[in-house]
Short mmCIF file of C-alpha atoms in Angstrom, two decimals:
data_model
loop_
_atom_site.label_atom_id
_atom_site.label_comp_id
_atom_site.label_asym_id
_atom_site.label_seq_id
_atom_site.Cartn_x
_atom_site.Cartn_y
_atom_site.Cartn_z
CA ARG A 1 0.00 0.00 0.00
CA LYS A 2 1.37 3.40 -0.92
CA GLU A 3 1.94 5.93 1.85
CA VAL A 4 0.16 8.66 -0.11
CA GLU A 5 -2.66 8.16 -2.59
CA GLN A 6 -3.93 10.70 -5.08
CA ASP A 7 -6.40 10.59 -7.94
CA PRO A 8 -4.12 11.08 -10.97
CA GLY A 9 -6.89 12.78 -12.97
CA PRO A 10 -6.64 14.36 -15.43
CA PHE A 11 -8.89 17.18 -14.36
CA ASN A 12 -9.87 19.43 -17.26
CA VAL A 13 -11.72 22.53 -16.11
CA PRO A 14 -12.73 25.81 -17.75
CA GLU A 15 -11.15 29.09 -16.71
CA GLY A 16 -12.82 30.53 -13.65
CA ALA A 17 -13.93 27.16 -12.31
CA THR A 18 -13.33 25.89 -8.79
CA VAL A 19 -11.53 22.57 -8.54
CA ALA A 20 -10.66 20.41 -5.55
CA PHE A 21 -8.08 17.66 -5.11
CA ASN A 22 -7.93 15.16 -2.31
CA CYS A 23 -5.09 13.06 -1.05
CA THR A 24 -5.09 10.31 1.57
CA TYR A 25 -2.17 9.11 3.66
CA SER A 26 -1.78 5.81 5.46
CA ASN A 27 0.57 6.54 8.36
CA SER A 28 -1.08 8.14 11.38
CA ALA A 29 2.38 9.26 12.55
CA SER A 30 2.54 11.69 9.64
CA GLN A 31 3.42 15.11 10.93
CA SER A 32 3.94 17.61 8.13
CA PHE A 33 1.90 18.03 4.99
CA PHE A 34 2.48 19.97 1.80
CA TRP A 35 1.21 20.60 -1.69
CA TYR A 36 3.83 20.95 -4.41
CA ARG A 37 3.28 21.99 -7.99
CA GLN A 38 5.20 20.44 -10.86
CA ASP A 39 5.10 21.81 -14.38
CA CYS A 40 5.82 19.49 -17.30
CA ARG A 41 9.49 18.43 -17.34
CA LYS A 42 10.29 20.80 -14.48
CA GLU A 43 11.16 20.28 -10.83
CA PRO A 44 8.52 20.32 -8.06
CA LYS A 45 8.03 23.64 -6.29
CA LEU A 46 6.33 24.21 -2.95
CA LEU A 47 2.83 25.57 -3.36
CA MET A 48 1.85 25.63 0.28
CA SER A 49 2.23 23.85 3.58
CA VAL A 50 -0.92 22.41 5.13
CA TYR A 51 -1.70 23.25 8.74
CA SER A 52 -4.15 21.57 11.08
CA SER A 53 -6.37 24.62 11.18
CA GLY A 54 -6.44 24.90 7.41
CA ASN A 55 -4.81 27.72 5.54
CA GLU A 56 -5.43 29.95 2.57
CA ASP A 57 -3.12 31.69 0.14
CA GLY A 58 -5.00 33.81 -2.37
CA ARG A 59 -7.08 31.51 -4.55
CA PHE A 60 -5.67 28.39 -2.90
CA THR A 61 -7.03 26.76 0.25
CA ALA A 62 -5.51 23.71 1.91
CA GLN A 63 -7.15 21.63 4.60
CA LEU A 64 -6.08 18.71 6.75
CA ASN A 65 -8.35 16.11 8.32
CA ARG A 66 -6.25 14.04 10.70
CA ALA A 67 -9.13 11.82 11.80
CA SER A 68 -9.79 10.68 8.24
CA GLN A 69 -6.16 11.07 7.17
CA TYR A 70 -6.74 13.19 4.13
CA ILE A 71 -5.54 16.49 2.76
CA SER A 72 -7.34 18.69 0.29
CA LEU A 73 -6.45 21.53 -2.03
CA LEU A 74 -9.09 23.89 -3.39
CA ILE A 75 -8.35 26.23 -6.27
CA ARG A 76 -10.84 29.00 -6.92
CA ASP A 77 -11.20 31.05 -10.10
CA SER A 78 -8.84 28.79 -12.05
CA LYS A 79 -6.34 30.45 -14.37
CA LEU A 80 -4.67 28.99 -17.44
CA SER A 81 -1.39 29.27 -15.54
CA ASP A 82 -2.70 26.85 -12.90
CA SER A 83 -2.30 24.00 -15.39
CA ALA A 84 0.24 21.65 -13.82
CA THR A 85 0.56 18.48 -11.76
CA TYR A 86 -0.19 18.91 -8.06
CA LEU A 87 1.74 16.64 -5.70
CA CYS A 88 0.60 15.81 -2.20
CA VAL A 89 3.55 15.34 0.20
CA VAL A 90 3.65 13.87 3.69
CA ASN A 91 6.49 13.76 6.21
CA ILE A 92 6.53 10.95 8.76
CA ARG A 93 7.24 11.95 12.35
CA THR A 94 9.99 9.42 12.95
CA GLY A 95 12.33 10.34 10.17
CA ASN A 96 13.12 12.61 7.33
CA GLN A 97 11.42 10.66 4.62
CA PHE A 98 9.05 12.69 2.52
CA TYR A 99 6.42 10.67 0.69
CA PHE A 100 5.00 12.06 -2.53
CA GLY A 101 1.76 11.08 -4.17
CA THR A 102 1.73 10.30 -7.87
CA GLY A 103 0.32 13.75 -8.57
CA THR A 104 -2.98 15.04 -9.94
CA SER A 105 -2.90 16.56 -13.41
CA LEU A 106 -4.88 19.76 -13.94
CA THR A 107 -5.52 21.44 -17.27
CA VAL A 108 -7.40 24.73 -17.29
CA ILE A 109 -9.12 25.29 -20.60
CA PRO A 110 -9.80 28.75 -22.10
CA GLY B 1 20.28 33.95 -5.65
CA ALA B 2 21.53 30.62 -6.92
CA GLY B 3 19.22 27.68 -6.52
CA VAL B 4 19.97 23.99 -6.45
CA SER B 5 21.92 22.90 -9.49
CA GLN B 6 22.41 19.42 -10.86
CA SER B 7 24.69 18.03 -13.50
CA PRO B 8 24.56 16.60 -16.00
CA ARG B 9 21.02 17.54 -16.99
CA TYR B 10 20.80 14.55 -19.33
CA LYS B 11 22.74 11.33 -19.27
CA VAL B 12 22.51 8.38 -21.63
CA ALA B 13 24.25 5.26 -20.42
CA LYS B 14 24.67 1.80 -21.84
CA ARG B 15 23.44 -1.02 -19.65
CA GLY B 16 26.20 -2.00 -17.26
CA GLN B 17 27.89 1.38 -17.27
CA ASP B 18 28.54 3.30 -14.03
CA VAL B 19 27.18 6.86 -13.73
CA ALA B 20 27.71 9.71 -11.27
CA LEU B 21 25.15 12.45 -10.77
CA ARG B 22 26.09 15.67 -9.03
CA CYS B 23 24.04 18.01 -6.86
CA ASP B 24 25.06 21.49 -5.70
CA PRO B 25 22.62 22.51 -2.97
CA ILE B 26 21.85 26.06 -1.94
CA SER B 27 24.77 27.38 0.07
CA GLY B 28 24.33 26.82 3.79
CA HIS B 29 21.51 24.32 3.47
CA VAL B 30 21.91 21.57 6.04
CA SER B 31 19.55 18.97 4.63
CA LEU B 32 19.92 17.30 1.26
CA PHE B 33 17.62 14.73 -0.31
CA TRP B 34 17.80 12.55 -3.39
CA TYR B 35 14.67 11.34 -5.17
CA GLN B 36 13.95 9.15 -8.17
CA GLN B 37 11.02 10.11 -10.38
CA ALA B 38 9.79 7.66 -12.99
CA LEU B 39 7.57 8.86 -15.82
CA GLY B 40 4.05 9.60 -14.62
CA GLN B 41 4.94 9.04 -10.97
CA GLY B 42 5.72 11.24 -8.03
CA PRO B 43 9.26 11.51 -6.69
CA GLU B 44 10.35 8.51 -4.61
CA PHE B 45 12.67 9.12 -1.66
CA LEU B 46 16.14 7.63 -2.01
CA THR B 47 18.34 9.07 0.72
CA TYR B 48 18.82 11.96 3.14
CA PHE B 49 21.89 13.81 4.41
CA GLN B 50 22.22 16.16 7.33
CA ASN B 51 25.46 17.97 6.59
CA GLU B 52 27.91 15.19 5.71
CA ALA B 53 26.07 12.46 7.60
CA GLN B 54 23.85 10.13 5.61
CA LEU B 55 21.06 9.64 8.13
CA ASP B 56 18.66 7.66 5.98
CA LYS B 57 19.39 5.54 2.93
CA SER B 58 16.40 3.27 3.20
CA GLY B 59 15.03 4.34 -0.18
CA LEU B 60 18.04 3.26 -2.22
CA PRO B 61 16.66 0.45 -4.40
CA SER B 62 19.76 -1.75 -4.41
CA ASP B 63 23.40 -1.87 -3.40
CA ARG B 64 24.24 -0.55 -6.86
CA PHE B 65 23.16 2.87 -5.62
CA PHE B 66 25.53 4.88 -3.48
CA ALA B 67 25.40 8.50 -2.34
CA GLU B 68 27.89 10.70 -0.57
CA ARG B 69 28.26 14.26 0.67
CA PRO B 70 31.79 14.26 2.08
CA GLU B 71 32.09 17.95 2.99
CA GLY B 72 28.49 18.65 3.76
CA SER B 73 27.80 20.59 0.60
CA VAL B 74 28.04 18.97 -2.86
CA SER B 75 26.55 15.50 -3.12
CA THR B 76 27.07 12.73 -5.64
CA LEU B 77 24.70 9.88 -6.41
CA LYS B 78 26.49 6.98 -8.04
CA ILE B 79 24.79 4.12 -9.81
CA GLN B 80 26.91 1.11 -10.66
CA ARG B 81 26.19 -1.36 -13.45
CA THR B 82 23.15 0.58 -14.62
CA GLN B 83 20.02 -1.32 -15.64
CA GLN B 84 17.14 -0.22 -17.84
CA GLU B 85 14.87 0.10 -14.82
CA ASP B 86 17.19 2.81 -13.49
CA SER B 87 15.96 5.13 -16.25
CA ALA B 88 14.27 8.04 -14.49
CA VAL B 89 14.75 11.64 -13.47
CA TYR B 90 16.93 11.95 -10.38
CA LEU B 91 16.01 14.98 -8.32
CA CYS B 92 18.07 16.58 -5.60
CA ALA B 93 16.51 18.88 -3.01
CA SER B 94 17.97 20.92 -0.19
CA SER B 95 16.47 22.55 2.85
CA PRO B 96 17.85 24.97 5.42
CA ALA B 97 16.15 23.19 8.30
CA ILE B 98 16.80 19.90 10.09
CA GLY B 99 14.68 17.43 11.98
CA VAL B 100 11.23 16.12 11.37
CA ARG B 101 9.75 19.56 10.95
CA THR B 102 11.87 20.28 7.93
CA ASP B 103 9.71 22.40 5.74
CA THR B 104 10.39 23.80 2.33
CA GLN B 105 12.54 21.70 0.06
CA TYR B 106 14.11 23.43 -2.91
CA PHE B 107 14.50 21.12 -5.85
CA GLY B 108 17.11 21.14 -8.56
CA PRO B 109 16.13 20.70 -12.21
CA GLY B 110 16.97 17.00 -12.10
CA THR B 111 19.16 14.68 -14.14
CA ARG B 112 17.28 12.65 -16.74
CA LEU B 113 19.00 9.28 -16.96
CA THR B 114 18.28 6.97 -19.86
CA VAL B 115 19.78 3.51 -19.81
CA LEU B 116 19.85 1.76 -23.18
#
C-alpha cells in the first residue's frame, strides 16, 4: 500500500472554475503536509504547507483532516497558468522521509 | 540567488555502465535529499543527508546505488552497473532546516537518466 494516494486525474476545467483535489495518507504518525506543484518536465516547487487549522493563500485553500487522514487543495477562479501536476507530500514523524503522491494533473481550458 | 543545481542535466548510459550524478545545494543548506522520479509518478525518496552524515538511505533500491556528501555541501549519487529500470529523473533537493519539521525543500532541475 502506498503511503500517499492521489487521484491522478486528469482534471480538465474551464477558466474561472473551482476545482478540488484530495489526497489520503496511510501513516497516522505523519506530521507535516504539503502541496507541491510540478510543471511538465520541471522540478517540483512548494505551493503551500498544510496546517491543522487549514490555511489559505489567495485563490488556494488547503485543509487537513487528521481523523480521516486526508488532505485537500481547493483552487478557486482557475487560471490557465494553474495547469500543472499537483503533488501531495507527507512527512513521517519518525524520520526525514518525505512521501510524494503520484500527482494530480490539472488542465485549465480557455 | 543561486538555486539547487544538478549536472549533467541529461545522461545516456549503456546497460552495465557506471554513472555519477552531481548536486550542488543552496549554500548553507543543512539537509539534502535525493529522489527518483519515474515517468508519470511522483518523486520517490532515495536518501537523506544532514550535513555530511547520511542519516537515511532506506530508499536506495539496491546496493548498486551509493550516495555521498563528504564535505556537507556537494553531493554525488552513483549508480553502478546501470540497468534499464534505473531510467528516471533523479532529483536533488535541499532545505535549510533539520529534523522532522523540515519544511520547504528546494529542488534542482533534475538529471534525466536513460539507460539503453
